[in-house]
């Protein structure tokens, strides 16, 4: 299980490295290590690893590919009819473990410089935002909502802020410690903040989930930023009264 959990991160890192080197158009195949398994077990192991990655990907497209792959390999009626071909099954589409996301962007950005180049050079004019003079709002998001397409509240807030003339930098992380992404995307190389305020839309603390939080670490990160911080309550699965209780 520990090995499987590392696969999406490893694939994402390899994909980014390959993209920078321009030597590949997609992530490497996850089956390279299967040559060390007995031949009668290798296919099952590959299917299991692929299924796990589809599941972690979480998007409707990934779940569709998961079901197609299982049907092709293990459902007798599908196997006998040949209804599903290998070409019908897409590779897992995995988001990087952290990044800068925007609903109108062509991809997730792994550096602030790349995001600013796209936002200031392409998107700002279309959105009616004066990127050079606009206040910059940082938003902290959950990766799971982006993965599953359950991001309407993210899209709505970003659109509302931009309609009021603000530039938006929305970051996410695969875990519940957002201090790293905040340092990477909201701070300059010199250690000063590059945003004017932060809105946390995760429903959790900046560092830690419902079971435990590291308040001291969160306070240290926010002190370095030195800007207003709002922890919003996204009502995606409960009412405000239920949250208060």
PDB file of C-alpha atoms in Angstrom, residues 24-195:
ATOM      1  CA  UNK A  24       7.803  12.898 -23.596  1.00  0.00           C
ATOM      2  CA  UNK A  25       4.163  13.816 -24.116  1.00  0.00           C
ATOM      3  CA  UNK A  26       2.890  12.013 -21.022  1.00  0.00           C
ATOM      4  CA  UNK A  27       3.753  10.082 -17.875  1.00  0.00           C
ATOM      5  CA  UNK A  28       5.832   6.915 -18.161  1.00  0.00           C
ATOM      6  CA  UNK A  29       4.112   3.552 -17.943  1.00  0.00           C
ATOM      7  CA  UNK A  30       3.642   2.290 -14.366  1.00  0.00           C
ATOM      8  CA  UNK A  31       4.504  -1.299 -15.303  1.00  0.00           C
ATOM      9  CA  UNK A  32       8.287  -1.015 -15.609  1.00  0.00           C
ATOM     10  CA  UNK A  33       8.867  -2.698 -12.241  1.00  0.00           C
ATOM     11  CA  UNK A  34       6.530  -5.589 -12.976  1.00  0.00           C
ATOM     12  CA  UNK A  35       9.264  -7.543 -14.773  1.00  0.00           C
ATOM     13  CA  UNK A  36      10.413  -8.696 -11.334  1.00  0.00           C
ATOM     14  CA  UNK A  37       7.103 -10.466 -10.621  1.00  0.00           C
ATOM     15  CA  UNK A  38       6.171 -14.008 -11.719  1.00  0.00           C
ATOM     16  CA  UNK A  39       4.523 -13.846 -15.120  1.00  0.00           C
ATOM     17  CA  UNK A  40       1.211 -15.258 -13.867  1.00  0.00           C
ATOM     18  CA  UNK A  41       0.958 -12.474 -11.283  1.00  0.00           C
ATOM     19  CA  UNK A  42       2.306  -9.532 -13.258  1.00  0.00           C
ATOM     20  CA  UNK A  43      -0.929  -8.740 -15.128  1.00  0.00           C
ATOM     21  CA  UNK A  44      -3.009  -8.818 -11.950  1.00  0.00           C
ATOM     22  CA  UNK A  45      -0.460  -6.589 -10.217  1.00  0.00           C
ATOM     23  CA  UNK A  46      -0.502  -4.156 -13.126  1.00  0.00           C
ATOM     24  CA  UNK A  47      -4.299  -4.048 -13.132  1.00  0.00           C
ATOM     25  CA  UNK A  48      -4.336  -3.463  -9.392  1.00  0.00           C
ATOM     26  CA  UNK A  49      -1.838  -0.602  -9.601  1.00  0.00           C
ATOM     27  CA  UNK A  50      -3.660   0.964 -12.535  1.00  0.00           C
ATOM     28  CA  UNK A  51      -6.990   0.656 -10.704  1.00  0.00           C
ATOM     29  CA  UNK A  52      -5.490   2.303  -7.630  1.00  0.00           C
ATOM     30  CA  UNK A  53      -4.223   5.227  -9.697  1.00  0.00           C
ATOM     31  CA  UNK A  54      -7.573   5.637 -11.454  1.00  0.00           C
ATOM     32  CA  UNK A  55      -9.230   5.675  -8.025  1.00  0.00           C
ATOM     33  CA  UNK A  56      -6.810   8.253  -6.643  1.00  0.00           C
ATOM     34  CA  UNK A  57      -7.297  10.363  -9.778  1.00  0.00           C
ATOM     35  CA  UNK A  58     -10.953  10.532  -8.848  1.00  0.00           C
ATOM     36  CA  UNK A  59     -12.243  12.365 -11.917  1.00  0.00           C
ATOM     37  CA  UNK A  60     -15.238  11.041 -13.900  1.00  0.00           C
ATOM     38  CA  UNK A  61     -12.844  10.200 -16.755  1.00  0.00           C
ATOM     39  CA  UNK A  62     -10.583   8.224 -14.423  1.00  0.00           C
ATOM     40  CA  UNK A  63     -13.504   6.304 -12.921  1.00  0.00           C
ATOM     41  CA  UNK A  64     -14.784   5.487 -16.419  1.00  0.00           C
ATOM     42  CA  UNK A  65     -11.371   4.108 -17.367  1.00  0.00           C
ATOM     43  CA  UNK A  66     -11.242   2.155 -14.090  1.00  0.00           C
ATOM     44  CA  UNK A  67     -14.527   0.408 -14.861  1.00  0.00           C
ATOM     45  CA  UNK A  68     -13.583  -0.240 -18.482  1.00  0.00           C
ATOM     46  CA  UNK A  69     -10.274  -1.770 -17.439  1.00  0.00           C
ATOM     47  CA  UNK A  70     -11.875  -4.018 -14.820  1.00  0.00           C
ATOM     48  CA  UNK A  71     -14.545  -5.107 -17.296  1.00  0.00           C
ATOM     49  CA  UNK A  72     -12.004  -5.901 -19.994  1.00  0.00           C
ATOM     50  CA  UNK A  73      -9.835  -7.988 -17.659  1.00  0.00           C
ATOM     51  CA  UNK A  74     -12.276  -9.668 -15.262  1.00  0.00           C
ATOM     52  CA  UNK A  75     -15.921  -9.610 -16.470  1.00  0.00           C
ATOM     53  CA  UNK A  76     -16.544 -12.779 -18.544  1.00  0.00           C
ATOM     54  CA  UNK A  77     -19.287 -11.303 -20.740  1.00  0.00           C
ATOM     55  CA  UNK A  78     -17.140  -8.302 -21.636  1.00  0.00           C
ATOM     56  CA  UNK A  79     -14.056 -10.443 -22.204  1.00  0.00           C
ATOM     57  CA  UNK A  80     -15.890 -12.890 -24.477  1.00  0.00           C
ATOM     58  CA  UNK A  81     -17.598 -10.199 -26.551  1.00  0.00           C
ATOM     59  CA  UNK A  82     -14.486  -8.082 -26.953  1.00  0.00           C
ATOM     60  CA  UNK A  83     -16.651  -5.026 -26.295  1.00  0.00           C
ATOM     61  CA  UNK A  84     -13.759  -3.123 -24.718  1.00  0.00           C
ATOM     62  CA  UNK A  85     -10.442  -2.693 -26.503  1.00  0.00           C
ATOM     63  CA  UNK A  86      -7.213  -1.492 -24.940  1.00  0.00           C
ATOM     64  CA  UNK A  87      -7.432   1.622 -27.095  1.00  0.00           C
ATOM     65  CA  UNK A  88     -10.730   2.492 -25.388  1.00  0.00           C
ATOM     66  CA  UNK A  89      -9.031   2.802 -21.992  1.00  0.00           C
ATOM     67  CA  UNK A  90      -7.206   6.046 -21.294  1.00  0.00           C
ATOM     68  CA  UNK A  91      -4.133   6.299 -19.075  1.00  0.00           C
ATOM     69  CA  UNK A  92      -4.735   7.671 -15.549  1.00  0.00           C
ATOM     70  CA  UNK A  93      -4.901  11.465 -15.550  1.00  0.00           C
ATOM     71  CA  UNK A  94      -3.248  12.620 -12.338  1.00  0.00           C
ATOM     72  CA  UNK A  95      -2.905  16.119 -10.960  1.00  0.00           C
ATOM     73  CA  UNK A  96       0.442  17.083  -9.463  1.00  0.00           C
ATOM     74  CA  UNK A  97       0.446  16.780  -5.679  1.00  0.00           C
ATOM     75  CA  UNK A  98       0.424  20.570  -5.376  1.00  0.00           C
ATOM     76  CA  UNK A  99       0.119  23.469  -7.776  1.00  0.00           C
ATOM     77  CA  UNK A 100      -1.679  26.637  -8.855  1.00  0.00           C
ATOM     78  CA  UNK A 101      -5.096  25.993 -10.387  1.00  0.00           C
ATOM     79  CA  UNK A 102      -7.496  28.183 -12.315  1.00  0.00           C
ATOM     80  CA  UNK A 103     -10.709  27.019 -14.003  1.00  0.00           C
ATOM     81  CA  UNK A 104      -9.812  28.836 -17.230  1.00  0.00           C
ATOM     82  CA  UNK A 105      -6.158  27.775 -17.375  1.00  0.00           C
ATOM     83  CA  UNK A 106      -4.977  25.103 -19.820  1.00  0.00           C
ATOM     84  CA  UNK A 107      -3.153  23.216 -17.054  1.00  0.00           C
ATOM     85  CA  UNK A 108      -2.022  23.257 -13.439  1.00  0.00           C
ATOM     86  CA  UNK A 109       1.071  25.416 -12.912  1.00  0.00           C
ATOM     87  CA  UNK A 110       3.940  24.219 -10.746  1.00  0.00           C
ATOM     88  CA  UNK A 111       5.613  27.636 -10.367  1.00  0.00           C
ATOM     89  CA  UNK A 112       4.282  31.107  -9.639  1.00  0.00           C
ATOM     90  CA  UNK A 113       6.315  32.543 -12.512  1.00  0.00           C
ATOM     91  CA  UNK A 114       4.575  30.266 -15.026  1.00  0.00           C
ATOM     92  CA  UNK A 115       1.176  31.120 -13.601  1.00  0.00           C
ATOM     93  CA  UNK A 116       1.814  34.868 -13.618  1.00  0.00           C
ATOM     94  CA  UNK A 117       3.000  34.701 -17.224  1.00  0.00           C
ATOM     95  CA  UNK A 118      -0.267  33.036 -18.255  1.00  0.00           C
ATOM     96  CA  UNK A 119      -2.510  35.135 -16.014  1.00  0.00           C
ATOM     97  CA  UNK A 120      -0.988  38.547 -16.692  1.00  0.00           C
ATOM     98  CA  UNK A 121      -0.283  37.899 -20.367  1.00  0.00           C
ATOM     99  CA  UNK A 122      -3.459  36.066 -21.409  1.00  0.00           C
ATOM    100  CA  UNK A 123      -6.239  35.754 -18.880  1.00  0.00           C
ATOM    101  CA  UNK A 124      -6.266  39.148 -17.143  1.00  0.00           C
ATOM    102  CA  UNK A 125      -7.402  41.085 -20.196  1.00  0.00           C
ATOM    103  CA  UNK A 126     -10.167  38.585 -20.940  1.00  0.00           C
ATOM    104  CA  UNK A 127     -11.339  38.733 -17.323  1.00  0.00           C
ATOM    105  CA  UNK A 128     -11.181  42.537 -17.195  1.00  0.00           C
ATOM    106  CA  UNK A 129      -8.481  42.525 -14.518  1.00  0.00           C
ATOM    107  CA  UNK A 130      -5.695  45.115 -14.452  1.00  0.00           C
ATOM    108  CA  UNK A 131      -3.034  42.648 -13.322  1.00  0.00           C
ATOM    109  CA  UNK A 132      -0.387  45.330 -12.751  1.00  0.00           C
ATOM    110  CA  UNK A 133      -2.493  47.278 -10.247  1.00  0.00           C
ATOM    111  CA  UNK A 134      -5.123  44.829  -9.004  1.00  0.00           C
ATOM    112  CA  UNK A 135      -5.139  43.491  -5.452  1.00  0.00           C
ATOM    113  CA  UNK A 136      -3.990  39.857  -5.450  1.00  0.00           C
ATOM    114  CA  UNK A 137      -6.116  37.383  -3.517  1.00  0.00           C
ATOM    115  CA  UNK A 138      -4.643  34.019  -2.585  1.00  0.00           C
ATOM    116  CA  UNK A 139      -7.096  31.130  -2.240  1.00  0.00           C
ATOM    117  CA  UNK A 140      -6.314  27.778  -0.602  1.00  0.00           C
ATOM    118  CA  UNK A 141      -8.205  24.845  -2.146  1.00  0.00           C
ATOM    119  CA  UNK A 142      -8.536  21.096  -1.649  1.00  0.00           C
ATOM    120  CA  UNK A 143      -7.151  18.855  -4.378  1.00  0.00           C
ATOM    121  CA  UNK A 144      -9.993  16.345  -3.989  1.00  0.00           C
ATOM    122  CA  UNK A 145     -12.622  18.846  -5.151  1.00  0.00           C
ATOM    123  CA  UNK A 146     -10.591  19.637  -8.272  1.00  0.00           C
ATOM    124  CA  UNK A 147     -10.004  15.944  -8.964  1.00  0.00           C
ATOM    125  CA  UNK A 148     -13.666  15.016  -8.791  1.00  0.00           C
ATOM    126  CA  UNK A 149     -15.002  18.082 -10.612  1.00  0.00           C
ATOM    127  CA  UNK A 150     -16.866  19.185  -7.466  1.00  0.00           C
ATOM    128  CA  UNK A 151     -15.366  22.650  -7.714  1.00  0.00           C
ATOM    129  CA  UNK A 152     -18.353  24.881  -8.488  1.00  0.00           C
ATOM    130  CA  UNK A 153     -17.880  26.877  -5.280  1.00  0.00           C
ATOM    131  CA  UNK A 154     -14.233  27.434  -6.235  1.00  0.00           C
ATOM    132  CA  UNK A 155     -15.146  28.609  -9.717  1.00  0.00           C
ATOM    133  CA  UNK A 156     -17.877  30.902  -8.390  1.00  0.00           C
ATOM    134  CA  UNK A 157     -15.620  32.630  -5.875  1.00  0.00           C
ATOM    135  CA  UNK A 158     -12.810  33.103  -8.387  1.00  0.00           C
ATOM    136  CA  UNK A 159     -15.243  34.571 -10.928  1.00  0.00           C
ATOM    137  CA  UNK A 160     -16.763  36.881  -8.303  1.00  0.00           C
ATOM    138  CA  UNK A 161     -13.375  38.183  -7.154  1.00  0.00           C
ATOM    139  CA  UNK A 162     -12.240  38.786 -10.719  1.00  0.00           C
ATOM    140  CA  UNK A 163     -15.490  40.574 -11.540  1.00  0.00           C
ATOM    141  CA  UNK A 164     -14.574  43.001  -8.766  1.00  0.00           C
ATOM    142  CA  UNK A 165     -11.152  43.622 -10.275  1.00  0.00           C
ATOM    143  CA  UNK A 166      -8.978  41.300  -8.193  1.00  0.00           C
ATOM    144  CA  UNK A 167      -6.249  38.997  -9.424  1.00  0.00           C
ATOM    145  CA  UNK A 168      -6.611  35.469  -8.027  1.00  0.00           C
ATOM    146  CA  UNK A 169      -3.920  32.912  -7.204  1.00  0.00           C
ATOM    147  CA  UNK A 170      -5.594  29.635  -6.186  1.00  0.00           C
ATOM    148  CA  UNK A 171      -3.333  26.930  -4.774  1.00  0.00           C
ATOM    149  CA  UNK A 172      -3.988  23.378  -3.624  1.00  0.00           C
ATOM    150  CA  UNK A 173      -2.242  20.471  -1.932  1.00  0.00           C
ATOM    151  CA  UNK A 174      -2.851  16.744  -1.849  1.00  0.00           C
ATOM    152  CA  UNK A 175      -2.507  16.696   1.936  1.00  0.00           C
ATOM    153  CA  UNK A 176      -3.792  18.856   4.765  1.00  0.00           C
ATOM    154  CA  UNK A 177      -0.572  20.783   5.416  1.00  0.00           C
ATOM    155  CA  UNK A 178      -0.792  23.847   3.193  1.00  0.00           C
ATOM    156  CA  UNK A 179       2.251  25.598   4.644  1.00  0.00           C
ATOM    157  CA  UNK A 180       4.509  24.344   1.827  1.00  0.00           C
ATOM    158  CA  UNK A 181       2.308  25.558  -1.038  1.00  0.00           C
ATOM    159  CA  UNK A 182       1.787  28.874   0.776  1.00  0.00           C
ATOM    160  CA  UNK A 183       5.568  29.344   0.975  1.00  0.00           C
ATOM    161  CA  UNK A 184       6.048  28.263  -2.641  1.00  0.00           C
ATOM    162  CA  UNK A 185       3.281  30.285  -4.258  1.00  0.00           C
ATOM    163  CA  UNK A 186       2.440  33.199  -1.951  1.00  0.00           C
ATOM    164  CA  UNK A 187       5.984  34.205  -0.977  1.00  0.00           C
ATOM    165  CA  UNK A 188       8.780  35.745  -3.022  1.00  0.00           C
ATOM    166  CA  UNK A 189      12.299  34.361  -3.163  1.00  0.00           C
ATOM    167  CA  UNK A 190      13.274  37.039  -0.653  1.00  0.00           C
ATOM    168  CA  UNK A 191      10.690  35.833   1.855  1.00  0.00           C
ATOM    169  CA  UNK A 192       8.064  38.571   1.485  1.00  0.00           C
ATOM    170  CA  UNK A 193       4.403  38.015   0.670  1.00  0.00           C
ATOM    171  CA  UNK A 194       3.228  38.477  -2.913  1.00  0.00           C
ATOM    172  CA  UNK A 195      -0.503  38.600  -2.158  1.00  0.00           C
TER     173      UNK A 195
END
